[in-house]
Short mmCIF file of C-alpha atoms in Angstrom, two decimals:
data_model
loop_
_atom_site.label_atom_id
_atom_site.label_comp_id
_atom_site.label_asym_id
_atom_site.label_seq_id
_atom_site.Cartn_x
_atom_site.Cartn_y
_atom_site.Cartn_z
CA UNK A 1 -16.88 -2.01 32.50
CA UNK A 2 -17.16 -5.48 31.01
CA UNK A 3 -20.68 -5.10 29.95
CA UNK A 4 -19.73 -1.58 28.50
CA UNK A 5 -16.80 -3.33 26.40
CA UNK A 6 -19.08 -6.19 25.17
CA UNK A 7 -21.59 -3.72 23.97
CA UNK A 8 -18.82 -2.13 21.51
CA UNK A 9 -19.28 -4.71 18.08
CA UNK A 10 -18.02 -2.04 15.42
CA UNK A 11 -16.07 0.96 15.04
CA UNK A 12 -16.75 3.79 12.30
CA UNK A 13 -13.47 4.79 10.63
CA UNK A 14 -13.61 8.54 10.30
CA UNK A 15 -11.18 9.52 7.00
CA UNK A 16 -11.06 12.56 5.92
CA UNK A 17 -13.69 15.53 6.27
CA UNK A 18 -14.61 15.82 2.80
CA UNK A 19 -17.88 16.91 0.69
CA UNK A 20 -19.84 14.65 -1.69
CA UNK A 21 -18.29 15.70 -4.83
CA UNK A 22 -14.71 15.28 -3.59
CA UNK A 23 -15.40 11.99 -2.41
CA UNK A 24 -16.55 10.53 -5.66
CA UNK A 25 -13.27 12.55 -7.29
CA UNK A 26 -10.94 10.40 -4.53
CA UNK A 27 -12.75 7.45 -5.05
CA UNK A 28 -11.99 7.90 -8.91
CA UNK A 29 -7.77 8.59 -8.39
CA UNK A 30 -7.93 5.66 -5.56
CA UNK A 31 -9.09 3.06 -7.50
CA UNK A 32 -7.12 3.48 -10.23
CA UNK A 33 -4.02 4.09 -8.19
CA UNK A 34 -5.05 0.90 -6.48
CA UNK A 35 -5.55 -0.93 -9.73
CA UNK A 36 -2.23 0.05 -11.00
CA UNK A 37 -0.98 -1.29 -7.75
CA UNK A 38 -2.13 -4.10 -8.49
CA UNK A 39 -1.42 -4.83 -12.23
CA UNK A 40 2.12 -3.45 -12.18
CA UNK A 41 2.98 -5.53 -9.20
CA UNK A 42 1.78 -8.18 -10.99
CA UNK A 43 3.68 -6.97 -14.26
CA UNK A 44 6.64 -7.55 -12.05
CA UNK A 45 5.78 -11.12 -10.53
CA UNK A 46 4.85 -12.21 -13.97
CA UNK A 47 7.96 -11.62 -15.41
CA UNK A 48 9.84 -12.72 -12.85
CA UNK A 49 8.07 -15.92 -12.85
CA UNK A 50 8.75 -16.51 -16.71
CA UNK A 51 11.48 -14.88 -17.48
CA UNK A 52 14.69 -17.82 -16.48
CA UNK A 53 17.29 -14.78 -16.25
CA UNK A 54 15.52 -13.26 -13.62
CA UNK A 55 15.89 -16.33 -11.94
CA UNK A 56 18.07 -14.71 -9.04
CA UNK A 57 18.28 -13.67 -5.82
CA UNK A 58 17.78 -10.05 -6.47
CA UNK A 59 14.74 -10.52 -8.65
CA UNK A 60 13.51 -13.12 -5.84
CA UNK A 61 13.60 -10.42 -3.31
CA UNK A 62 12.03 -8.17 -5.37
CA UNK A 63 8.87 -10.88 -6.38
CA UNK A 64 8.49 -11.16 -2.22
CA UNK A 65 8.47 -7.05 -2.55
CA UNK A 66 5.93 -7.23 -5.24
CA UNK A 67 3.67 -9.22 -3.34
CA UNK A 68 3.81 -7.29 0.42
CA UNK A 69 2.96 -4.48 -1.98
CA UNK A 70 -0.08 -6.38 -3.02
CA UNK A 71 -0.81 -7.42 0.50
CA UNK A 72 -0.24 -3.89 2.10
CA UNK A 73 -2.86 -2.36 -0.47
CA UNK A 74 -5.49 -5.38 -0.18
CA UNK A 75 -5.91 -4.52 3.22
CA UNK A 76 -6.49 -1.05 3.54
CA UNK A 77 -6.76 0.51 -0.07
CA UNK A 78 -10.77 -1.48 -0.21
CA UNK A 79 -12.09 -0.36 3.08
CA UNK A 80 -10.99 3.60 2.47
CA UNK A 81 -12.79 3.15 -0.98
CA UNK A 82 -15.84 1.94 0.60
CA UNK A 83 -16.30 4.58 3.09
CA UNK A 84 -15.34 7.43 0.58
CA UNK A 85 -18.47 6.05 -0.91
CA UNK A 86 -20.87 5.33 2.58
CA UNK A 87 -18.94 7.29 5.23
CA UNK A 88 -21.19 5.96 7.75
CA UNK A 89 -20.30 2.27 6.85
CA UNK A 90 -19.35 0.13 10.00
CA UNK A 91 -16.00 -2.21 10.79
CA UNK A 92 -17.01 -4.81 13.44
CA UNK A 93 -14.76 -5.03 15.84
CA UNK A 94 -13.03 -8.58 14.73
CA UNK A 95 -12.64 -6.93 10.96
CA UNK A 96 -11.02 -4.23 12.60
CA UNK A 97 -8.44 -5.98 14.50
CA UNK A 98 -7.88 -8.14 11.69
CA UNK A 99 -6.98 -5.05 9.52
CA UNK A 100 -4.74 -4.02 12.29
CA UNK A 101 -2.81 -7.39 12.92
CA UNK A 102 -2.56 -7.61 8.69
CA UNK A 103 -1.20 -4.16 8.75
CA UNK A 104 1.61 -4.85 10.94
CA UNK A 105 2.78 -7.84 9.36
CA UNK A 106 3.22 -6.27 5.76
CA UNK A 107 4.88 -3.41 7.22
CA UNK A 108 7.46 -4.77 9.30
CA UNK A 109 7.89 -7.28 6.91
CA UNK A 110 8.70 -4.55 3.95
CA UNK A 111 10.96 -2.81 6.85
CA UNK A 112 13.13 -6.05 7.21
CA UNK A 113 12.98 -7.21 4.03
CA UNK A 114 14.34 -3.82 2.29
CA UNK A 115 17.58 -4.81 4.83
CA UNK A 116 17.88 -7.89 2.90
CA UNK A 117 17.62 -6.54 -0.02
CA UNK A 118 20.23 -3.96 0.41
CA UNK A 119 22.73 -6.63 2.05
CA UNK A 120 21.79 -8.87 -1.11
CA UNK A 121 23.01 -5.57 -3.66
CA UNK A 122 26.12 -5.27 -0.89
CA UNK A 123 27.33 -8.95 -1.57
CA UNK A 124 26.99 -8.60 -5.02
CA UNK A 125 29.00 -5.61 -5.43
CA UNK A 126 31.29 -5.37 -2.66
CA UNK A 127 31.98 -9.56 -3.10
CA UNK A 128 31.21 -10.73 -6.42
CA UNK A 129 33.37 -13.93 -6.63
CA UNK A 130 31.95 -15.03 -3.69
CA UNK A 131 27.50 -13.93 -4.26
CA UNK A 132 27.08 -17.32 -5.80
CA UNK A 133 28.00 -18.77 -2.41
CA UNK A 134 27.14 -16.28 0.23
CA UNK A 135 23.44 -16.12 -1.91
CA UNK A 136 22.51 -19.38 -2.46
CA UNK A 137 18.62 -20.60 -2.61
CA UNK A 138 18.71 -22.19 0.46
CA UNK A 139 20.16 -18.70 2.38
CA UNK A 140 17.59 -16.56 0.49
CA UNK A 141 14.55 -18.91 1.78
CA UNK A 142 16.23 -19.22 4.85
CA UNK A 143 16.39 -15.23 5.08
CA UNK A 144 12.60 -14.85 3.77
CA UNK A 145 11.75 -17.13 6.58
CA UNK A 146 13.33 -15.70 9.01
CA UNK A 147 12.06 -12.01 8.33
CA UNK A 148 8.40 -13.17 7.77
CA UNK A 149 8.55 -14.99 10.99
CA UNK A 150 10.30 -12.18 13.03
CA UNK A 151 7.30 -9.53 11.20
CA UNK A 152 4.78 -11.74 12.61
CA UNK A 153 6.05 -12.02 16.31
CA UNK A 154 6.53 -8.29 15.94
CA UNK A 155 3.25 -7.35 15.24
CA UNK A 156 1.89 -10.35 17.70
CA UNK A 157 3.31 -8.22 20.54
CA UNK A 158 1.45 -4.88 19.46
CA UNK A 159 -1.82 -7.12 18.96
CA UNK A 160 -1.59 -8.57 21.99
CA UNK A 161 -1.50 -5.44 24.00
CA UNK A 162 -4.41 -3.96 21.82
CA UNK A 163 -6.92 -7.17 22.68
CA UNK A 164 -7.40 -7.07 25.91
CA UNK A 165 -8.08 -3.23 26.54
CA UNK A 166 -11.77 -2.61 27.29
CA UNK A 167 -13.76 -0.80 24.46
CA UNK A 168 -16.59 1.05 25.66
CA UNK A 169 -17.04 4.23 23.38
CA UNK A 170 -16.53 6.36 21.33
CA UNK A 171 -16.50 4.24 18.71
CA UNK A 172 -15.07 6.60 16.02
CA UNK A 173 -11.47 5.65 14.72
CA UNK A 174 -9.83 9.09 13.43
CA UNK A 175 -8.58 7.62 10.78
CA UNK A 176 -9.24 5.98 7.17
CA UNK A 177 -7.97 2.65 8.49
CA UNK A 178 -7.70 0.57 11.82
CA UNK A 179 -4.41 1.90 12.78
CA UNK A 180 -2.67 0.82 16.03
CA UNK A 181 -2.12 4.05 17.73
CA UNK A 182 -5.89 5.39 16.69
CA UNK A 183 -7.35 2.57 18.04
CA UNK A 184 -5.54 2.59 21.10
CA UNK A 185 -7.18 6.02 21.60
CA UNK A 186 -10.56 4.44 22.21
CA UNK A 187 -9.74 2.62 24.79
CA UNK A 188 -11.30 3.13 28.25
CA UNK A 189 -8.01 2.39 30.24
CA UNK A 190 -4.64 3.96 30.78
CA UNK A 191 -2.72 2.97 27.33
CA UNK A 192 0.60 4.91 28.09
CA UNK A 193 2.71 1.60 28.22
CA UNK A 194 1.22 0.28 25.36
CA UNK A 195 1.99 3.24 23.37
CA UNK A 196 5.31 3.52 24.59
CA UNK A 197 5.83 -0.75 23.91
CA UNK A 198 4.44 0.36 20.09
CA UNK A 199 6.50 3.33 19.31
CA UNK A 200 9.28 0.97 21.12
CA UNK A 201 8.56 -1.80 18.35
CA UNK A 202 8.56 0.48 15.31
CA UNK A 203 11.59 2.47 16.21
CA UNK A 204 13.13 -1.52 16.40
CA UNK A 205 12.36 -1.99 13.02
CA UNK A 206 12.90 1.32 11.63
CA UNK A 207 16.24 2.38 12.95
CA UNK A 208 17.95 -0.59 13.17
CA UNK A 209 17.63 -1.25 9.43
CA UNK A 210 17.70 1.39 7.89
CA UNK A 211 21.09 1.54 9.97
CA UNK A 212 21.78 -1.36 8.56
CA UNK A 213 20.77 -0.06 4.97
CA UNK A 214 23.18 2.95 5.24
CA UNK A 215 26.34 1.01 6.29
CA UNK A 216 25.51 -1.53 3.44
CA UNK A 217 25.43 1.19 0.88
CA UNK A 218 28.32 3.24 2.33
CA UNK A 219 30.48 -0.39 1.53
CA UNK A 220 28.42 -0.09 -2.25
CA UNK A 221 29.11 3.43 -2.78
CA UNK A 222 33.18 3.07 -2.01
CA UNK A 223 33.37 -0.05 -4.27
CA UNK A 224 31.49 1.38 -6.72
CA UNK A 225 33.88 4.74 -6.98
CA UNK A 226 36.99 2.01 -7.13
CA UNK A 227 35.59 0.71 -9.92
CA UNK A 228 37.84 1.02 -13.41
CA UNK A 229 35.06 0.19 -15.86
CA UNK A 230 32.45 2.69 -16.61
CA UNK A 231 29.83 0.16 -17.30
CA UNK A 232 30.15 -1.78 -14.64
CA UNK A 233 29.55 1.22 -12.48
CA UNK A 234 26.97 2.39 -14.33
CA UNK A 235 25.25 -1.25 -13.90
CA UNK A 236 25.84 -0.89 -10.43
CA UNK A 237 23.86 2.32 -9.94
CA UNK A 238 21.08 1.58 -12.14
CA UNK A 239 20.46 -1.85 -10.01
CA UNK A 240 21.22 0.13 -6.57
CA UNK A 241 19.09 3.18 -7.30
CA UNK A 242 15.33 1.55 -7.84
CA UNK A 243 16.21 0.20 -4.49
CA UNK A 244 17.46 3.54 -2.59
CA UNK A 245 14.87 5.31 -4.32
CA UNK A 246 11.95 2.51 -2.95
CA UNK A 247 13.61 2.55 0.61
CA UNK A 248 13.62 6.48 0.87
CA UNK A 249 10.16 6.39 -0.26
CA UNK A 250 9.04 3.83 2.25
CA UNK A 251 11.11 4.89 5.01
CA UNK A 252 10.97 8.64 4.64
CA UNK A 253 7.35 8.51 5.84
CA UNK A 254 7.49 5.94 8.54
CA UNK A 255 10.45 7.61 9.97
CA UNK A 256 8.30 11.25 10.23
CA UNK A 257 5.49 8.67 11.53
CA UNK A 258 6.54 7.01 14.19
CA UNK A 259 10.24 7.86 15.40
CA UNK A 260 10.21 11.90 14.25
CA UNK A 261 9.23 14.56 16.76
CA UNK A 262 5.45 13.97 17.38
CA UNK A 263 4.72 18.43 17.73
CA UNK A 264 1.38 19.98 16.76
CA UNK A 265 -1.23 17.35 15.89
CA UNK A 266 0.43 14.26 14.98
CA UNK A 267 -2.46 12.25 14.39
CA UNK A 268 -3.72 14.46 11.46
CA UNK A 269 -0.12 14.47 9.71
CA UNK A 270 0.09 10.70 10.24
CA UNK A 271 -3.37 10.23 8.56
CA UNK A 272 -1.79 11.98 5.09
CA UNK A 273 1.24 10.61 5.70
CA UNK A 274 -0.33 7.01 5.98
CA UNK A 275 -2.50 7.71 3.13
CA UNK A 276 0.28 8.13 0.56
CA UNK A 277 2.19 5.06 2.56
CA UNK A 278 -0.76 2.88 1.29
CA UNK A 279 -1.66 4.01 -1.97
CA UNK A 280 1.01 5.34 -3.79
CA UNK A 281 3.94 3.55 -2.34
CA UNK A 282 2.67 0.36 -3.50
CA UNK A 283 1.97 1.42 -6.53
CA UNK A 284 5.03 3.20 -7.85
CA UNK A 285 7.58 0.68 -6.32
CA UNK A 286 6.83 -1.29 -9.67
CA UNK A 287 7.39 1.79 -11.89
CA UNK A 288 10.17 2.26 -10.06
CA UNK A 289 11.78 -0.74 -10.92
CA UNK A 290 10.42 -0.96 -14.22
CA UNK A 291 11.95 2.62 -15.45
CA UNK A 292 15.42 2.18 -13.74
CA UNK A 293 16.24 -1.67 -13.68
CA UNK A 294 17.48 -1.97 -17.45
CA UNK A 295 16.81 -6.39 -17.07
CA UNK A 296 13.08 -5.73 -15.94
CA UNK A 297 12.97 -3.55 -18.90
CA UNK A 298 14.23 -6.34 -21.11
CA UNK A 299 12.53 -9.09 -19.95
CA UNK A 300 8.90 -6.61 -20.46
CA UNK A 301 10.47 -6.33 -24.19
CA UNK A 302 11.38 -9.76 -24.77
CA UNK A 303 7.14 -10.76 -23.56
CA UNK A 304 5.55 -7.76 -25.52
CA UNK A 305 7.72 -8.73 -28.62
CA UNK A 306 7.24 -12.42 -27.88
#
């Protein structure tokens, strides 16, 4: 067995069955979805960076959003481009855990940091008098801290179970990426507690906060409906919106992922499921924000005109 698992350098990501000329089509909508990722989350950081009335906690949150979004498509958006391209291009085996380890992290960091970012909207509406306090600069580092550090022990665990198993063929990853569960497949060994320890881990960090999310914005909702001005509610939904809309987006598909009911072939649905997760969600969380935030609309006037 050991020299079997030694002999297993690189895997070969499988993708999608697809002819020649659909390929190059893909190739054509992924890269510029992925360059649009990565110019309107840059768009966003940009602005917040020069803009002094952006200078907040909510539009800090949103700069750390900006960037996972960057992250999360750096890491798997390239790789699917190149084999759309050469299909029959390798991953060694150390770029292949990487991918997976990098994977984890932006994801359960986006999962924990959406909770912040709802309990940041829930202070601000449901407290005002009291957000400069409650959301100070040392409580939002404190909280970016402490959900970066929690995303990386999180996905040390899944790792950790992953590098040990023995590898000794197939070497074909059914998917267009190193993910966690379709590498655990190849494994020569029994892997049912290690599936069950990373379904256990994503279910942690999906239905905890989005529980979390939902109590926050049941508090937002009922303030907001006691409001007496009409503007202020109407500022109130149009900052509260982008983010619902951003964490039904990003939830919605994990949730059918990894916690729904896993009937008929889960592996295929999770590949298209995954596939939108890492293209398009990173790319229209900026357009998002950009078309319903009336200050990040501003602030791109004030720099065009400017």
């Amino acid at each position: 067995m050991a020299g079997n698992q030694t002999s297993v350098t690189e895997f070969l990501l499988v993708g999608f069955p697809l002819s020649p000329g659909m390929r190059v089509l893909l190739f054509g909508l992924f890269s510029n979805s992925y360059a649009f990722t990565l110019l309107g989350n840059g768009v966003i950081l940009g602005l917040i960076s020069l803009d002094s009335r952006l200078h907040t906690p909510m539009y800090f949150f949103l700069s750390l959003l900006a960037t996972v979004d960057i992250a999360y498509a750096c890491n798997t958006v390239p790789q699917m481009l190149v084999n759309l391209l050469s299909p029959a291009q390798p991953i060694s085996f150390a770029g292949c855990m990487t991918q997976t380890f990098l994977f984890l992290i932006f994801a359960h960091t986006e999962c924990l940091l959406l909770v912040v970012m709802s309990y940041d909207r829930y202070v601000a509406i449901c407290l005002p008098l009291r957000y400069p306090t409650i959301m100070s600069w040392r409580v939002c580092l404190t909280l970016s801290v402490s959900f970066w550090t929690l995303a990386v022990l999180l996905s040390v665990v899944d790792i950790g179970l992953l590098l040990p198993l023995p590898f000794c063929g197939p070497q074909k990853v059914n998917h267009f990426f190193c993910e966690i569960l379709a590498v655990l497949k190849l494994a020569c060994a029994d892997t049912h507690f290690e599936n069950f320890v990373v379904l256990a881990v994503a279910a942690f960090v999906l239905v905890g906060p989005l529980f979390a999310i939902v109590v926050s914005y049941g508090h937002i909702v009922w303030a907001i409906l006691k409001m007496q001005s009409v503007q202020g509610r109407q500022k109130a939904f149009s900052t509260c919106s982008s983010h619902l809309c951003v964490v039904g987006l990003f939830y919605g598909t994990a949730m059918i992922m990894y916690v729904g009911p896993q009937h008929g072939d889960p592996q295929e649905r999770n590949k298209y499921l995954l596939l939108f997760h890492s293209v398009f969600n990173p790319m229209l969380n900026p357009l998002i924000y950009s078309l319903r935030n009336r200050e990040v609309k501003a602030a791109l006037k004030r720099r065009l005109k400017g």
